[in-house]
CSV table of C-alpha atoms and ligand atoms in Angstrom, one decimal:
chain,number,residue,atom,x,y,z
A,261,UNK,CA,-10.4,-31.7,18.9
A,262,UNK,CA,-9.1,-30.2,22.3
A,263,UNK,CA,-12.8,-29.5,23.6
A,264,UNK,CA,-15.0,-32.8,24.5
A,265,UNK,CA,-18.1,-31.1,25.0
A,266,UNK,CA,-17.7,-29.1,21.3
A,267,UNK,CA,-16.6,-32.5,20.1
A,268,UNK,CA,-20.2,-33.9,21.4
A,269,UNK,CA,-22.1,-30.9,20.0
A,270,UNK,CA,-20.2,-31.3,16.8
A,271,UNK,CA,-21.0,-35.3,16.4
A,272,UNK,CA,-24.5,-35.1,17.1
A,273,UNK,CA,-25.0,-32.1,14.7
A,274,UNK,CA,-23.5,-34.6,12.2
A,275,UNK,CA,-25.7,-37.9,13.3
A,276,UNK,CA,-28.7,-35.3,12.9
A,277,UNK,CA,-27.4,-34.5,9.5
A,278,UNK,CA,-27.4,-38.2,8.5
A,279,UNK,CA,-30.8,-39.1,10.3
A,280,UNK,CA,-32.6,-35.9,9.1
A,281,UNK,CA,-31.6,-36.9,5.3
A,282,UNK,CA,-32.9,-40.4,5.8
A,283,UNK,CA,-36.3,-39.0,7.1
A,284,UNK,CA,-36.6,-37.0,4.2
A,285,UNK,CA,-35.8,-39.6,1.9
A,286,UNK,CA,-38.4,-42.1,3.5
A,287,UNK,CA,-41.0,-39.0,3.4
A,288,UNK,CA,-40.5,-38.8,0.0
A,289,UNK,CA,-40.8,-42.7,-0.2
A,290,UNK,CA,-44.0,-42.5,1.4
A,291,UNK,CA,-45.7,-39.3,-0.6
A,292,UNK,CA,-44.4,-41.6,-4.4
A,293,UNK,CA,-46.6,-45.0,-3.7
A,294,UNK,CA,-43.2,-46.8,-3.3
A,295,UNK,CA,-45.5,-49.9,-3.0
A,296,UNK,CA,-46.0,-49.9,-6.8
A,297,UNK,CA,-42.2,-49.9,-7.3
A,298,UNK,CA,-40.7,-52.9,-9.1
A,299,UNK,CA,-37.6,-52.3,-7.1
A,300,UNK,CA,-39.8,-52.3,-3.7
A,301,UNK,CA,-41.9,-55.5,-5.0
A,302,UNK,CA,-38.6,-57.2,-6.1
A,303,UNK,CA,-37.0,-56.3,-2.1
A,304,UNK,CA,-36.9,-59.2,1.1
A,305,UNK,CA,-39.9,-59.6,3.1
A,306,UNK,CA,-38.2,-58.8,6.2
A,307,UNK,CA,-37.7,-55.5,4.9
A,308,UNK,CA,-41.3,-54.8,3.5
A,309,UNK,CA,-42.8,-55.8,6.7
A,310,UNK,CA,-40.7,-52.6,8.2
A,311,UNK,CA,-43.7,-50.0,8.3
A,312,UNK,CA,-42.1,-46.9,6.8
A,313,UNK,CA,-44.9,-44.6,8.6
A,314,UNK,CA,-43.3,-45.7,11.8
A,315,UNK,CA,-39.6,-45.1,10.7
A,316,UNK,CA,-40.2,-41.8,9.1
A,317,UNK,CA,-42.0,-40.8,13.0
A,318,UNK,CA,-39.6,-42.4,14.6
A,319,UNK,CA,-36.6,-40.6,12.4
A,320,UNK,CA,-38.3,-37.4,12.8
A,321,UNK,CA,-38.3,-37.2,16.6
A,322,UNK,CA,-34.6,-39.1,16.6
A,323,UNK,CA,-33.5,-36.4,15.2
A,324,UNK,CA,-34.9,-33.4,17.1
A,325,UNK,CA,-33.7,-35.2,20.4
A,326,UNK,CA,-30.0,-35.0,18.6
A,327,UNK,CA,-30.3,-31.5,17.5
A,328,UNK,CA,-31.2,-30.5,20.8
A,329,UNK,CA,-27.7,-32.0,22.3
A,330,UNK,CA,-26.2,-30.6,19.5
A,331,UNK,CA,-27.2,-27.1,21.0
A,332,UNK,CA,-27.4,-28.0,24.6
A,333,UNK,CA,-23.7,-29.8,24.6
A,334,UNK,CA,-22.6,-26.2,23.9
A,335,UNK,CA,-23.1,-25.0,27.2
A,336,UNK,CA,-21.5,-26.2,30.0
A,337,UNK,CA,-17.8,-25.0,28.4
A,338,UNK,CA,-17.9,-21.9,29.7
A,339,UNK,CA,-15.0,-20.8,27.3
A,340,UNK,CA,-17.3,-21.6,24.5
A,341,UNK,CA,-19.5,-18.3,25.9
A,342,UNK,CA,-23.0,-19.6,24.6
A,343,UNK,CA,-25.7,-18.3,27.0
A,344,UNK,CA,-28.8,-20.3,26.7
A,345,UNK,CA,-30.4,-17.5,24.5
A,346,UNK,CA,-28.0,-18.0,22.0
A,347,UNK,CA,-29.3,-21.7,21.1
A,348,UNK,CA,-32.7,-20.4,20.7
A,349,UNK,CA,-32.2,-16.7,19.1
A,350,UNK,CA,-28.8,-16.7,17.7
A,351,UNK,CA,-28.6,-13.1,17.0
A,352,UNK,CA,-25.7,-12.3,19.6
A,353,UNK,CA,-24.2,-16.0,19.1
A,354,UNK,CA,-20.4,-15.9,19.7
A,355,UNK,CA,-19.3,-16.7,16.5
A,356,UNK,CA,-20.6,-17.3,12.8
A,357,UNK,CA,-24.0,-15.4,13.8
A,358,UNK,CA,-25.4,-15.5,10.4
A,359,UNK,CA,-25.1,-19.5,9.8
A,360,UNK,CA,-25.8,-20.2,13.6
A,361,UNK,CA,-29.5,-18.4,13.0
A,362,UNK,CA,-30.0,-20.8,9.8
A,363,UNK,CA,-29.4,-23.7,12.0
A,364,UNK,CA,-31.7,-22.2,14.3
A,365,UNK,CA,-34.6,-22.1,11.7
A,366,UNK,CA,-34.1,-25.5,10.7
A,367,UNK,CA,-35.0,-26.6,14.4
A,368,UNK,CA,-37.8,-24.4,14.6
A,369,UNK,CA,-38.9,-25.9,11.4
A,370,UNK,CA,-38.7,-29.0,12.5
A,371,UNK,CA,-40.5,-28.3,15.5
A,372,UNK,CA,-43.0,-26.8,13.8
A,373,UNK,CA,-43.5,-30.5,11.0
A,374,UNK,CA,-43.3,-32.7,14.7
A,375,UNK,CA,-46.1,-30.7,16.0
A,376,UNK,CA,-48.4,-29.7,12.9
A,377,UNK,CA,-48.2,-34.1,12.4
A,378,UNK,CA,-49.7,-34.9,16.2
A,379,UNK,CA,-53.0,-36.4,15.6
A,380,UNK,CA,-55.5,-33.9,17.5
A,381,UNK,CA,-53.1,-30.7,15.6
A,382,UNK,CA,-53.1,-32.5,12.1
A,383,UNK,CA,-57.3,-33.0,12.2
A,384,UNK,CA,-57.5,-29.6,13.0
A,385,UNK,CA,-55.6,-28.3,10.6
A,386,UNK,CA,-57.1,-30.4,7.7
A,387,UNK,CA,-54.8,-31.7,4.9
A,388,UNK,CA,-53.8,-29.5,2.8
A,389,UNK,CA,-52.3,-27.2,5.1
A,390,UNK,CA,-50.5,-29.5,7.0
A,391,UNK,CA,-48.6,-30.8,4.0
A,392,UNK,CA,-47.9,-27.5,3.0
A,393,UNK,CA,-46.2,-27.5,6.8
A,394,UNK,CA,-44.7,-30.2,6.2
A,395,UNK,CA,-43.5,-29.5,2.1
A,396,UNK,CA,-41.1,-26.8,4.5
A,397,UNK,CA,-38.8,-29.7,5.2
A,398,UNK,CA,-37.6,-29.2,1.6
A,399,UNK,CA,-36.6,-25.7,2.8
A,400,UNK,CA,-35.6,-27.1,6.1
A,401,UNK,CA,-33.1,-29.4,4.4
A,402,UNK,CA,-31.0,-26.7,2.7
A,403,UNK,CA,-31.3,-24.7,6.0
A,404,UNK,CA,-29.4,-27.8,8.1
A,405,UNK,CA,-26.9,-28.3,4.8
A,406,UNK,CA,-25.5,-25.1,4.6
A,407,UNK,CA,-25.2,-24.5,7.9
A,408,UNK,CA,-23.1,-27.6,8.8
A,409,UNK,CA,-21.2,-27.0,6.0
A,410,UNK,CA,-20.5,-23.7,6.8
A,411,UNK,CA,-20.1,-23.7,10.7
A,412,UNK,CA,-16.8,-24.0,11.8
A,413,UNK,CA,-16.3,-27.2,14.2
A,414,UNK,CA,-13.4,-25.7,16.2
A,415,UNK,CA,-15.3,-22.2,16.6
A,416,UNK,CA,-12.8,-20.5,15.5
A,417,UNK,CA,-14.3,-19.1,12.1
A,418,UNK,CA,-12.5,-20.4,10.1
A,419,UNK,CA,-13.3,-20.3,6.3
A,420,UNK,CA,-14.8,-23.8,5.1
A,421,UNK,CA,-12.6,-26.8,4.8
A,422,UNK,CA,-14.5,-28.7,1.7
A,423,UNK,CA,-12.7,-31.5,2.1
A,424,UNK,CA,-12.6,-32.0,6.0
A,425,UNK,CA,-14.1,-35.4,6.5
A,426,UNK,CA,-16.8,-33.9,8.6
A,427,UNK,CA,-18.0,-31.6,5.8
A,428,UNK,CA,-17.7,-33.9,3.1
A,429,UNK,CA,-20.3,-35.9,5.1
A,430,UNK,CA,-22.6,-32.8,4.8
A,431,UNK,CA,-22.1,-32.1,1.6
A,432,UNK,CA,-22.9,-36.0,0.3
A,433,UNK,CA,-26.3,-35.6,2.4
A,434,UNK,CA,-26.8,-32.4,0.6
A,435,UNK,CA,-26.2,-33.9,-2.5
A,436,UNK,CA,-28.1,-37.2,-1.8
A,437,UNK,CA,-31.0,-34.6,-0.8
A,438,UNK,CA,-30.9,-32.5,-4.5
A,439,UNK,CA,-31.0,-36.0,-6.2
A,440,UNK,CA,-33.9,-37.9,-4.1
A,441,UNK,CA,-35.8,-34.1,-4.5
A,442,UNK,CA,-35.5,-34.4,-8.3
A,443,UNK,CA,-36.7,-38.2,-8.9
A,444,UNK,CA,-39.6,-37.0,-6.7
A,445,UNK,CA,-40.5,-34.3,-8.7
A,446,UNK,CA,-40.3,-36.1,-11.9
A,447,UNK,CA,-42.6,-38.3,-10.1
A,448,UNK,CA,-44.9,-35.5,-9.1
A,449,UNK,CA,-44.6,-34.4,-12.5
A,450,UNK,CA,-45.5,-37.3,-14.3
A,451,UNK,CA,-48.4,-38.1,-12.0
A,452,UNK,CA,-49.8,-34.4,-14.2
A,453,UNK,CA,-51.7,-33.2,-11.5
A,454,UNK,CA,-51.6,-30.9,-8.4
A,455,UNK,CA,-51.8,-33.5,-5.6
A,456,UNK,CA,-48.4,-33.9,-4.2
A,457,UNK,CA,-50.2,-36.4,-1.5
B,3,HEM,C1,-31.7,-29.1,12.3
B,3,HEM,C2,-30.9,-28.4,13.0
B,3,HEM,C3,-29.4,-28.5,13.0
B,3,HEM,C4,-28.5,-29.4,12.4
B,3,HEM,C5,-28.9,-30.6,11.5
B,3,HEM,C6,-27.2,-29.0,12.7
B,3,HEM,C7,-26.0,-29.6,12.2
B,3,HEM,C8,-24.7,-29.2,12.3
B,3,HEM,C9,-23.6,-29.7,11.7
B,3,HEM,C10,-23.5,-30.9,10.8
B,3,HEM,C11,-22.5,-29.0,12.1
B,3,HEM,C12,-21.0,-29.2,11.7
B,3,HEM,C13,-20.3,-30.2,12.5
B,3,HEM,C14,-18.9,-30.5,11.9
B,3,HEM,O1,-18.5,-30.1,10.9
B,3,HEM,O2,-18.1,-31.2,12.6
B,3,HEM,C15,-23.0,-28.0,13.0
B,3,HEM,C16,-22.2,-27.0,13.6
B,3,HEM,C17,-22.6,-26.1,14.6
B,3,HEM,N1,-23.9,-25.9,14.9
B,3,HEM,FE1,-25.6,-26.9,14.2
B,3,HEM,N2,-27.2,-27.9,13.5
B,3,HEM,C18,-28.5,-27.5,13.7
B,3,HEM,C19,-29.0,-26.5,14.5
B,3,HEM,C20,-28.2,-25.7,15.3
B,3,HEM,C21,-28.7,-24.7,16.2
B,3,HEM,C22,-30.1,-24.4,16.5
B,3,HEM,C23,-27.6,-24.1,16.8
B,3,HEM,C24,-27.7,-23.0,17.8
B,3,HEM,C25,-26.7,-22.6,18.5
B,3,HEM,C26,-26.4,-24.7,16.2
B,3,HEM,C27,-25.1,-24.4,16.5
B,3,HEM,C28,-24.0,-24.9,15.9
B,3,HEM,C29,-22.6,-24.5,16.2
B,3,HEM,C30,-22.2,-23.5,17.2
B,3,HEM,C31,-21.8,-25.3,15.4
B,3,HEM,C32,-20.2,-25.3,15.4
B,3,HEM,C33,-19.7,-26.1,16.5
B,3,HEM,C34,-20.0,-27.6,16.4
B,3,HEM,O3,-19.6,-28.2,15.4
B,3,HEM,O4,-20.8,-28.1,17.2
B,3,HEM,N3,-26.8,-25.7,15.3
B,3,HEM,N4,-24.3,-28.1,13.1
């Protein structure tokens, strides 16, 4: 890739891919009493002293800080032409405006979960409507997906390679995503009632 700075944009857009999947998987961990698991009971002690509360925080924000480079790295190329405007309200973004603004969702949305889960917000809120906040990230997951599968690296817009290394990465998150989503709602299912706590 000729430009460095779209090369940076383009990694951390992946590494936030990756990290975002993981938090969702260990959210998912966390809302299924993993601690009743065989395969949990049966794993290291080194690794069950690893509190997953902390990792999934830790993820979360991990995460924002990348997609934020991911968008900022965009604009000190000038021949790139993103104004700062376009990072935050893609709806005059140079190219691919349509899968830009999905992108641009998915950060809002996962502004929105970091902020709804601070202590003094959360309490106000009560429970039940900060987990339906935070059930977004189910929405927010196809939003980041899609839109890094579709998005052309090069900014050129070109139609999607599916089997460009990059986007193959994408797609086996999306994928790992649809199959973690279903074993938790079998889970949910099972349980045979409405709390998805
Ligand atoms: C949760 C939020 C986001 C995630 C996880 C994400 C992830 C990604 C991924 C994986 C790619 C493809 C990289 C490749 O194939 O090499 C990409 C491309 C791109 N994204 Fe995002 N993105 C997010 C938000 C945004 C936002 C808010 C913008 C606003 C401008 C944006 C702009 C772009 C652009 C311009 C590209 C093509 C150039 C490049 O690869 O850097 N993204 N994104």
């Amino acid at each position: 890739m000729e430009n460095q700075w779209l090369e940076l944009s383009s990694n951390f857009g992946l590494i936030a891919t990756c990290v975002l999947t993981f938090n969702l998987f260990l959210g998912m961990l966390l809302s299924s009493a993993y601690k009743r698991s065989p395969i949990w009971k049966k794993l290291p002690p080194l690794i069950k002293r690893v509190s997953l509360d902390d990792l999934h925080n830790w993820t979360a924000y991990v995460a924002l800080g990348l997609v934020l480079g991911h968008m900022l790295f965009l604009l000190p190329d000038a021949s790139l032409k993103y104004k700062p405007l376009d990072l935050f309200f893609p709806v005059n973004a140079p190219h691919q405006v349509f899968w830009t603004i999905l992108g641009a969702l998915a950060f809002y949305a996962l502004l929105a979960v970091i902020i709804t889960t601070q202590k003094k917000v959360k309490s106000r809120l009560g429970f039940r409507l900060w987990k339906n906040i935070h059930l977004v990230s189910y929405g927010t997951a196809l939003l980041f997906v899609v839109h890094g599968v579709v998005m052309d690296p090069l900014l050129k817009d070109r139609p999607v390679d599916w089997f460009d290394a990059e986007k193959v990465l994408s797609e086996l998150c999306g994928l790992a995503l649809i199959g973690a989503t279903i074993i938790r709602y079998r889970h949910f299912r099972r349980r045979g009632q409405g709390a998805v706590a």
